[in-house]
Coordinates of C-alpha atoms in Angstrom, one line a residue:
M1 CA 42.0 46.7 20.9
L2 CA 40.2 44.2 21.8
P3 CA 37.9 44.6 25.7
G4 CA 39.8 42.8 28.7
R5 CA 42.5 42.3 26.2
S6 CA 45.8 44.1 25.6
R7 CA 46.3 45.2 22.0
S8 CA 48.7 42.5 21.7
A9 CA 47.0 39.3 23.5
G10 CA 44.0 40.4 20.9
R11 CA 45.6 40.6 17.5
L12 CA 45.8 36.7 18.3
V13 CA 43.3 34.4 17.3
L14 CA 43.8 30.6 16.6
C15 CA 44.1 30.6 12.7
L16 CA 42.2 27.1 12.6
L17 CA 39.0 26.4 12.2
V18 CA 39.0 22.0 13.4
F19 CA 34.9 21.6 13.1
P20 CA 35.3 18.7 10.7
L21 CA 36.3 14.5 11.5
L22 CA 40.0 14.4 13.9
V23 CA 40.8 12.3 15.9
G24 CA 40.4 9.6 18.7
C25 CA 38.1 7.3 21.3
A26 CA 38.0 6.6 24.9
A27 CA 38.1 2.7 24.7
R28 CA 38.0 2.0 28.6
Y29 CA 34.1 3.5 28.6
F30 CA 32.4 1.3 25.8
R31 CA 32.3 -3.3 26.1
D32 CA 32.0 -5.7 23.3
V33 CA 29.5 -7.7 22.4
E34 CA 28.8 -10.7 20.3
A35 CA 27.6 -9.0 17.0
P36 CA 24.6 -9.8 15.3
S37 CA 24.8 -13.6 13.5
Q38 CA 22.4 -12.0 10.2
P39 CA 24.1 -10.8 7.2
A40 CA 25.5 -7.5 6.9
L41 CA 22.5 -4.6 8.3
R42 CA 21.8 -2.8 5.3
H43 CA 18.7 0.3 4.8
T44 CA 18.1 1.4 1.1
L45 CA 17.5 5.0 0.4
Q46 CA 14.1 4.1 -0.7
A47 CA 13.3 2.3 3.5
W48 CA 15.4 4.6 5.6
P49 CA 14.5 4.1 8.7
Y50 CA 14.4 7.6 9.7
R51 CA 14.1 11.3 7.5
E52 CA 16.5 13.7 9.8
Y53 CA 18.9 13.0 13.0
W54 CA 19.7 16.1 15.6
T55 CA 23.7 16.2 17.5
G56 CA 24.9 18.0 19.8
V57 CA 28.7 19.0 19.5
V58 CA 31.1 19.4 22.8
F59 CA 34.6 20.9 23.0
N60 CA 36.7 20.9 25.0
G61 CA 33.6 20.2 28.0
E62 CA 31.8 23.3 26.7
K63 CA 29.0 23.0 24.4
I64 CA 29.2 25.0 21.4
G65 CA 26.4 23.6 18.5
L66 CA 24.1 21.8 17.1
T67 CA 24.0 19.7 13.5
H68 CA 21.2 18.4 11.7
L69 CA 21.6 15.8 8.8
A70 CA 18.0 15.3 6.6
L71 CA 17.3 12.4 3.9
Q72 CA 14.3 13.7 1.3
P73 CA 12.9 12.1 -1.7
A74 CA 13.9 14.5 -4.8
G75 CA 11.6 12.7 -7.7
G76 CA 12.6 9.8 -9.6
D77 CA 15.6 8.6 -8.3
Q78 CA 17.1 11.6 -6.5
Y79 CA 17.9 12.5 -3.3
E80 CA 18.3 15.7 -1.6
L81 CA 21.0 15.3 1.2
R82 CA 20.3 18.3 2.9
A83 CA 23.4 18.6 6.9
E84 CA 23.6 21.8 8.6
A85 CA 26.3 22.9 11.7
L86 CA 25.9 25.7 13.9
L87 CA 28.4 26.5 16.3
A88 CA 28.3 29.4 18.9
F89 CA 31.1 30.3 21.3
H90 CA 33.2 33.2 23.0
F91 CA 36.4 34.4 22.0
L92 CA 38.9 36.7 23.1
G93 CA 36.1 38.8 24.3
F94 CA 33.4 38.2 21.1
D95 CA 30.5 36.2 20.6
K96 CA 31.5 33.9 17.6
R97 CA 28.9 32.1 15.3
V98 CA 29.9 29.7 12.7
T99 CA 26.7 28.7 10.1
L100 CA 27.4 25.9 7.1
A101 CA 24.6 24.5 5.3
S102 CA 24.1 22.1 2.2
Q103 CA 22.2 20.7 0.0
D104 CA 23.6 17.6 -2.1
W105 CA 21.5 15.8 -4.7
V106 CA 22.5 11.9 -4.8
T107 CA 21.1 9.1 -7.0
D108 CA 20.3 5.8 -5.4
D109 CA 23.2 5.1 -4.7
L110 CA 24.1 7.9 -3.1
R111 CA 26.4 9.3 -6.0
L112 CA 27.3 13.0 -5.9
N113 CA 24.7 14.8 -8.7
R114 CA 24.8 18.5 -7.6
F115 CA 25.7 20.9 -4.5
V116 CA 24.8 23.8 -3.1
H117 CA 27.0 24.9 -0.1
D118 CA 26.4 28.0 2.3
Y119 CA 29.3 28.9 4.8
D120 CA 28.6 31.8 7.3
L121 CA 32.1 32.9 9.0
D122 CA 30.3 35.8 11.3
G123 CA 28.3 37.3 8.2
N124 CA 31.2 36.5 5.9
R125 CA 30.2 34.2 3.5
L126 CA 30.7 31.8 1.1
R127 CA 28.6 30.0 -1.7
L128 CA 30.3 26.8 -3.6
T129 CA 28.1 25.5 -6.0
G130 CA 28.9 22.4 -8.1
R131 CA 27.3 19.5 -10.7
V132 CA 28.9 16.2 -12.2
E133 CA 28.8 16.0 -16.0
Q134 CA 31.1 14.4 -18.5
G135 CA 33.6 12.6 -15.9
Q136 CA 34.4 15.8 -13.9
L137 CA 33.2 18.0 -11.1
V138 CA 32.3 21.3 -12.1
V139 CA 32.8 23.6 -8.9
E140 CA 31.9 27.6 -8.5
R141 CA 32.8 29.7 -5.8
E142 CA 31.1 32.9 -5.2
S143 CA 32.5 35.4 -1.6
G144 CA 32.3 39.7 -1.2
G145 CA 30.3 39.7 -4.4
R146 CA 33.3 38.1 -6.5
M147 CA 32.6 34.2 -8.8
T148 CA 35.2 32.1 -9.9
S149 CA 35.1 28.5 -11.3
E150 CA 37.4 25.4 -11.1
T151 CA 37.3 22.1 -13.2
I152 CA 38.4 19.2 -11.2
P153 CA 38.2 15.4 -13.6
L154 CA 37.5 12.5 -11.8
T155 CA 38.6 8.8 -12.1
G156 CA 35.6 7.5 -10.3
P157 CA 32.3 7.9 -8.5
I158 CA 32.3 10.5 -5.3
Y159 CA 30.2 11.3 -2.9
P160 CA 29.1 13.9 -1.1
S161 CA 31.0 14.7 3.0
S162 CA 27.0 14.5 4.2
A163 CA 27.1 11.0 2.9
I164 CA 30.2 9.8 5.0
A165 CA 27.5 9.0 7.8
L166 CA 25.8 6.9 6.1
Y167 CA 27.8 5.5 3.7
P168 CA 28.3 2.5 5.9
T169 CA 25.1 1.3 7.1
W170 CA 23.8 1.9 3.5
Q171 CA 27.1 -1.1 1.9
G172 CA 25.8 -2.6 5.0
L173 CA 27.2 -2.6 8.8
A174 CA 29.1 -6.1 9.8
V175 CA 32.0 -6.0 11.7
G176 CA 35.4 -7.0 9.5
R177 CA 33.6 -4.8 6.8
E178 CA 36.0 -2.2 5.1
Y179 CA 34.6 0.9 2.1
R180 CA 37.2 3.6 0.4
Y181 CA 36.0 5.9 -1.9
Q182 CA 36.0 9.7 -2.7
V183 CA 33.9 12.5 -1.5
Y184 CA 34.1 16.3 -1.7
D185 CA 35.2 18.2 0.9
G186 CA 33.6 21.8 1.0
Q187 CA 35.2 23.1 3.5
R188 CA 38.4 22.3 2.2
Q189 CA 37.1 22.3 -1.4
Q190 CA 38.8 19.4 -2.9
L191 CA 38.5 15.8 -3.5
A192 CA 39.1 13.5 -0.5
A193 CA 39.2 10.2 0.4
V194 CA 37.7 8.2 2.6
S195 CA 37.9 5.0 4.4
Q196 CA 35.8 2.7 7.0
A197 CA 36.5 0.3 8.9
I198 CA 33.6 -1.3 11.0
E199 CA 35.8 -2.3 14.3
A200 CA 33.5 -3.8 16.9
Y201 CA 29.7 -3.7 17.8
Q202 CA 29.8 -2.5 21.6
E203 CA 27.2 -0.9 24.1
S204 CA 27.6 1.8 26.6
D205 CA 27.1 4.1 29.4
L206 CA 27.1 7.2 27.1
F207 CA 24.8 6.0 24.2
S208 CA 21.9 3.4 24.4
G209 CA 21.5 0.2 23.1
R210 CA 24.0 -1.5 21.4
A211 CA 26.4 -0.3 17.8
Y212 CA 28.6 -0.5 15.3
R213 CA 32.0 1.3 16.1
V214 CA 32.9 3.1 13.1
A215 CA 36.7 3.9 12.5
T216 CA 36.6 6.7 9.6
K217 CA 39.9 8.5 8.2
L218 CA 39.9 11.8 5.9
D219 CA 42.4 12.8 4.0
G220 CA 44.9 11.9 7.6
Q221 CA 42.0 13.3 10.1
E222 CA 40.5 10.4 11.5
A223 CA 37.1 9.4 13.7
T224 CA 35.0 7.2 16.1
T225 CA 31.8 7.1 15.7
W226 CA 29.0 4.2 17.2
V227 CA 25.7 3.9 14.3
N228 CA 23.1 1.7 15.6
E229 CA 21.0 -0.3 13.4
R230 CA 18.8 2.7 12.6
G231 CA 22.0 3.9 10.8
E232 CA 21.9 6.9 13.4
P233 CA 24.8 8.3 14.9
V234 CA 24.5 7.4 18.2
L235 CA 27.8 9.5 19.4
E236 CA 30.9 10.6 17.6
M237 CA 34.5 11.1 19.6
A238 CA 37.4 13.2 18.1
W239 CA 40.9 15.2 19.5
H240 CA 41.6 12.6 21.8
G241 CA 37.6 12.8 23.1
I242 CA 37.7 16.8 23.5
L243 CA 35.2 17.0 20.0
I244 CA 32.2 14.9 20.5
S245 CA 28.3 14.8 19.1
S246 CA 25.8 12.7 20.8
L247 CA 22.5 12.0 19.0
E248 CA 20.0 14.3 21.1
S249 CA 16.1 15.1 19.8
E250 CA 16.1 18.9 17.9
A251 CA 14.5 20.3 21.3
E252 CA 17.8 19.2 22.8
A253 CA 20.1 20.5 20.3
K254 CA 18.6 24.0 20.0
A255 CA 18.9 24.0 23.2
Y256 CA 22.0 25.7 23.9
L257 CA 21.9 28.8 21.9
A258 CA 20.3 30.4 25.7
Q259 CA 22.9 28.5 27.1
A260 CA 25.5 30.2 24.7
S261 CA 24.7 33.6 25.0
L262 CA 26.3 32.9 28.3
N263 CA 28.7 31.0 27.9
K264 CA 32.2 33.4 29.0
R265 CA 34.9 31.2 28.6
D266 CA 37.3 31.5 25.5
V267 CA 37.6 27.5 25.4
L268 CA 39.3 27.4 22.1
V269 CA 42.1 29.7 23.5
E270 CA 42.3 27.5 26.7
F271 CA 42.5 24.6 24.9
S272 CA 44.9 25.1 21.8
L273 CA 47.5 27.5 24.6
I274 CA 50.8 26.3 25.6
R275 CA 51.9 26.9 28.3
T276 CA 55.8 27.2 29.4
S277 CA 57.0 26.3 32.3
R278 CA 58.7 29.3 32.7
P279 CA 57.4 33.0 31.3
I280 CA 59.6 34.6 28.5
P281 CA 59.7 38.3 28.9
A282 CA 59.1 41.4 26.8
P283 CA 58.7 38.4 23.4
R284 CA 58.4 40.9 20.9
A285 CA 62.5 41.8 21.4
V286 CA 63.8 38.0 21.6
R287 CA 65.9 37.8 19.1
R288 CA 67.6 34.3 20.0
L289 CA 65.1 31.4 21.5
L290 CA 65.7 28.4 22.2
V291 CA 63.3 25.7 23.4
N292 CA 62.0 22.1 23.0
L293 CA 58.4 20.6 21.5
A294 CA 57.6 17.4 23.1
G295 CA 54.8 15.9 22.1
L296 CA 55.0 15.2 18.0
P297 CA 53.4 13.0 15.7
D298 CA 55.1 10.2 14.5
A299 CA 54.7 11.7 10.5
F300 CA 55.3 15.3 11.4
T301 CA 58.2 17.0 10.2
I302 CA 58.9 20.6 12.0
P303 CA 60.9 22.7 9.0
S304 CA 64.2 24.0 8.9
D305 CA 65.8 27.2 7.1
Q306 CA 68.2 29.6 7.6
W307 CA 66.0 31.1 10.6
Q308 CA 65.4 28.3 11.9
D309 CA 66.8 25.7 12.4
C310 CA 65.0 22.6 14.1
R311 CA 66.3 18.7 14.8
R312 CA 64.0 16.5 15.5
E313 CA 65.0 13.1 18.2
G314 CA 61.8 11.0 18.3
P315 CA 59.0 12.6 19.3
N316 CA 60.9 15.7 20.3
A317 CA 62.5 18.4 18.5
R318 CA 64.9 20.8 19.4
C319 CA 64.9 24.7 17.6
F320 CA 66.6 27.4 17.6
I321 CA 64.9 30.5 15.9
Q322 CA 66.8 33.2 15.3
A323 CA 64.8 36.5 14.7
V324 CA 66.7 38.4 11.1
E325 CA 67.2 42.7 11.3
P326 CA 66.2 43.0 7.5
A327 CA 70.1 46.0 7.3
A328 CA 71.2 42.9 8.4
I329 CA 70.4 39.6 6.0
G330 CA 73.5 39.5 5.4
E331 CA 74.8 36.5 1.5
P332 CA 72.0 36.4 -0.8
R333 CA 71.0 32.9 -1.3
P334 CA 69.7 33.1 -4.8
V335 CA 66.3 30.9 -5.2
P336 CA 65.7 29.8 -9.0
L337 CA 63.0 31.7 -10.9
D338 CA 60.8 28.5 -11.1
E339 CA 60.7 28.1 -7.4
L340 CA 59.2 31.9 -6.5
K341 CA 56.5 31.8 -9.6
P342 CA 54.2 29.3 -7.4
Y343 CA 54.5 32.5 -4.7
L344 CA 53.6 34.8 -7.0
K345 CA 50.8 33.7 -8.5
P346 CA 46.6 34.4 -7.1
T347 CA 44.8 31.4 -4.9
Q348 CA 41.5 31.2 -4.2
T349 CA 42.2 33.2 -0.9
I350 CA 45.1 35.8 -1.7
D351 CA 43.4 38.1 -4.6
S352 CA 46.6 38.9 -5.6
Q353 CA 45.3 40.1 -9.3
D354 CA 42.1 42.1 -8.1
R355 CA 42.0 45.9 -10.0
E356 CA 41.4 47.7 -6.1
I357 CA 44.1 45.8 -4.9
Q358 CA 46.7 46.2 -6.8
R359 CA 46.1 50.0 -7.3
T360 CA 45.9 50.1 -3.6
A361 CA 49.3 48.0 -3.8
R362 CA 50.6 51.2 -6.0
E363 CA 49.7 53.9 -4.3
I364 CA 50.6 52.5 -1.0
V365 CA 54.4 52.3 -2.0
G366 CA 54.4 55.3 -4.0
P367 CA 58.1 56.0 -5.4
A368 CA 59.2 53.0 -3.8
T369 CA 61.2 50.2 -6.7
E370 CA 63.3 48.1 -3.8
P371 CA 61.4 45.2 -2.5
L372 CA 62.7 46.1 1.6
A373 CA 60.8 49.3 1.0
Q374 CA 58.1 48.1 -0.4
V375 CA 57.2 45.4 2.3
R376 CA 58.1 48.2 4.4
R377 CA 54.9 50.7 3.9
V378 CA 52.9 47.9 2.5
V379 CA 53.2 46.6 6.5
A380 CA 53.0 50.1 7.9
W381 CA 49.8 50.5 5.7
L382 CA 48.2 47.5 7.7
Q383 CA 48.6 48.5 10.6
E384 CA 47.1 51.5 9.9
Q385 CA 44.6 50.8 8.2
V386 CA 43.4 47.1 9.3
A387 CA 41.4 46.7 12.7
Q388 CA 42.6 43.3 14.4
E389 CA 39.6 41.7 15.8
P390 CA 38.8 38.2 15.4
A391 CA 36.5 38.4 11.9
D392 CA 36.8 35.2 10.1
V393 CA 36.7 35.8 6.3
F394 CA 37.7 34.1 2.9
T395 CA 39.2 35.9 0.8
S396 CA 42.3 38.8 0.8
R397 CA 39.6 41.3 -1.2
E398 CA 37.0 40.5 2.2
V399 CA 39.5 42.0 4.1
F400 CA 40.7 44.8 1.6
D401 CA 37.0 45.9 1.9
K402 CA 36.3 45.5 5.8
R403 CA 38.9 46.8 7.0
K404 CA 39.0 44.1 10.0
A405 CA 40.7 41.4 10.1
E406 CA 43.2 38.6 12.3
C407 CA 46.0 36.7 11.9
Q408 CA 44.9 34.9 8.8
G409 CA 43.6 37.5 7.0
L410 CA 46.0 39.6 7.3
T411 CA 48.6 38.3 6.3
W412 CA 46.5 37.2 3.0
L413 CA 46.1 40.5 2.3
Y414 CA 49.8 41.3 3.3
A415 CA 50.5 38.4 0.9
A416 CA 47.9 39.7 -2.1
F417 CA 49.7 43.3 -2.1
A418 CA 53.3 41.5 -2.1
R419 CA 52.6 39.3 -4.9
S420 CA 50.6 42.2 -7.0
L421 CA 53.8 44.1 -6.8
D422 CA 56.0 40.8 -7.8
V423 CA 57.4 40.3 -4.1
P424 CA 57.3 36.4 -3.8
T425 CA 55.3 36.0 -0.9
K426 CA 54.3 32.8 1.1
V427 CA 51.8 32.6 4.4
V428 CA 53.2 30.3 7.1
N429 CA 51.8 28.9 9.9
G430 CA 52.8 28.5 13.1
L431 CA 53.1 29.7 16.5
V432 CA 53.9 32.6 18.5
Y433 CA 54.5 33.4 22.3
V434 CA 51.6 35.6 23.7
G435 CA 53.3 37.4 26.7
E436 CA 49.9 38.5 28.1
L437 CA 48.7 34.0 28.1
G438 CA 52.1 33.4 29.6
G439 CA 52.1 30.4 26.0
F440 CA 52.5 29.6 23.0
L441 CA 49.2 30.3 20.4
Y442 CA 49.0 29.0 16.7
H443 CA 49.8 32.3 14.6
T444 CA 50.1 32.8 10.9
W445 CA 52.8 35.0 9.4
A446 CA 54.1 35.3 5.9
E447 CA 57.6 35.0 4.4
S448 CA 58.8 37.1 1.4
Y449 CA 61.3 37.4 -1.0
V450 CA 63.5 40.3 -0.8
G451 CA 67.4 40.8 -1.0
G452 CA 68.2 37.0 -1.8
R453 CA 66.7 35.8 1.5
W454 CA 63.2 34.8 3.1
L455 CA 62.7 37.4 5.1
P456 CA 59.8 35.9 7.8
I457 CA 57.5 39.1 8.5
D458 CA 54.2 39.2 11.2
P459 CA 51.6 41.9 9.6
T460 CA 49.6 41.7 12.9
F461 CA 52.8 42.9 14.9
G462 CA 54.0 45.2 12.5
Q463 CA 56.9 43.6 12.0
V464 CA 59.8 43.0 8.9
G465 CA 61.5 40.4 10.7
A466 CA 59.9 38.5 13.0
D467 CA 60.7 37.7 15.9
A468 CA 62.2 34.9 17.2
T469 CA 59.3 33.4 19.4
H470 CA 57.8 32.7 16.4
I471 CA 57.9 29.0 15.6
K472 CA 57.4 27.7 11.4
L473 CA 55.3 24.4 11.3
I474 CA 53.8 24.3 8.1
E475 CA 53.2 26.4 5.4
G476 CA 50.9 27.4 2.6
D477 CA 46.9 29.7 2.8
R478 CA 44.5 26.1 1.2
P479 CA 42.3 24.9 4.1
A480 CA 43.8 21.7 2.9
D481 CA 47.4 22.9 4.2
L482 CA 46.6 23.3 7.6
L483 CA 46.0 19.6 7.9
P484 CA 48.9 19.1 9.5
L485 CA 48.0 21.3 12.7
V486 CA 45.2 19.4 13.3
D487 CA 47.6 16.6 15.1
L488 CA 49.5 19.1 17.4
V489 CA 46.4 21.1 18.7
G490 CA 46.6 20.1 22.3
R491 CA 48.8 17.4 21.9
I492 CA 52.5 19.6 22.2
R493 CA 54.5 20.9 24.8
I494 CA 57.2 23.6 24.4
E495 CA 60.1 24.0 27.1
A496 CA 61.3 27.5 26.4
L497 CA 65.5 26.7 26.9
S498 CA 66.9 29.8 26.7
D499 CA 66.1 33.3 25.1
S500 CA 68.2 36.7 23.9
R501 CA 67.3 40.0 23.2
S502 CA 70.4 41.1 22.0

C-alpha cells in the first residue's frame, strides 16, 4: 500500500513512459528572420564545432532531468556517440529515477556500425547490444539475467537515434531542405522511419542568437527543435510545449538533482489525469457506463467489441461500456484458431515459455482444468503474492522474481501465466476511473479467451470481468504499441453521461 494513498489509487500508475520525441511548438514566441544567403551550412564529423552538449528537461512546468550527448573520435573513420538521459521525479508518493545511456559507433557519414544501450528503471536493468553485418542488424537483449537475440533484415543504411539531433547539420542546414532515413530506436527495440524538414530561420526570447527550426517525425511522433549554426539544439519543444529541453551548461543541467529531492508534485498524475464534470461513485461496482470522449486526433480509432460500443462523431466519440459477469457470459462467439495463436506465444515482455513461470502456473491452478477457474486462481494468486507499487520492469519474469509491480507489470505476469496454461490472452491499454482522484488515469489490463469470448480481466483490481469504467483504447505489450497514446495524453476530455451498478 502506498503512503498517503488508498490502496486502489496506489495500484495505478501512468503505464506509459513518454520521453522520446513527441509533438508541438508555441509559434507565437518565435520570429522569422532572413536566412543566410550562403550555401547550406554543413559540418563534418572530423571538424564538428563541439564535442558535447547538455540540456535540461522540463515536464509540465517541473524540471525533471537532463540529457547529455558527446561525440568522440574512435580511430580510423569511426566515431563514438555517447548519449545519456537522467530523469528524476516524484510519483504516487515514490521518488522515481530513469537512466538511459547509449554508446553508438558510427562511420564518418553517421551510419551505425554497432551499439550498446543500457536502461535502468528504478534499479531494473535492460542492456541491448547490436552490430550491423552482412545486410542485417543483430541485436542481443539482456534483462533479469536472461539473454535473447534477434536478427533484423536491412534494406539500406541505418543510423542511431542519437544521431537525429546531428543529422540535419551533417547533411546541411538550409530552409526548405528535407531528409528521410531509418534509425534503430532502442527504446522501442525496432527500426523507425525519421523525416526532418528545415522550416524556418528564427530568433526568440527563449534562446540567444538565431537558429534553424527543424520539424522531426519519428514513426508518427513529432518534435520541433531549434538548431544554431554550431549544430547545437538550443531548444526542443514537444507535446504542445509540455515537454521542453533547452541547452544548458553541465553545472546547470546537473543542478536539478538537488531540486528533485525537494520536488513533491506528482507531475505525471497531474498531467495525465482526466477529470470528469461529475464524480462516478464506487467505480469498481459500475456495470454500465456511457461517456463522451472529446478532443480525439483524426487518425485515432477507438475500438468497439462486445463489451464496448464506440461511435465516432468528428473529434468526439460516444462510448457505451458494459461490465460482464463471467457466469452470464452468454452465447460463445468462436474465434478462428489462427487468430488466437498470437495470444499464446511468448514475447519480449511476456515470458510464457519460462520454465519457472510454467511450473508456478501449474501449481497455482492445481486440479482446475476449466479456463475460467484457472484464470480466477491466477488472479487471486497475483493479488496475494505481488505487491502493487510503481516498480518499473522490462519483463514478466522480473515481476515474478521481484514480486512487485504496477498495472503494466502485473498484466504481463498474468498474461505469461495464462498463455503458459494455453489460455489465449491479450494485453490492452486504456483508461480507468479512480474515485480518489476524481478522474480517469491511463491503465493496463488483459483480455482472456474463455467460454468462447474475450473476457476483460484486471489483475490490478482482482477483477475477472472488469468493471465498466475501463475504456479500451489500444492493444499490445510492445513499447511501439503504446505510440497511439502519445497523441491522447493531456489532450482528451471525458464527460460521464450516465452510470449504473445493476
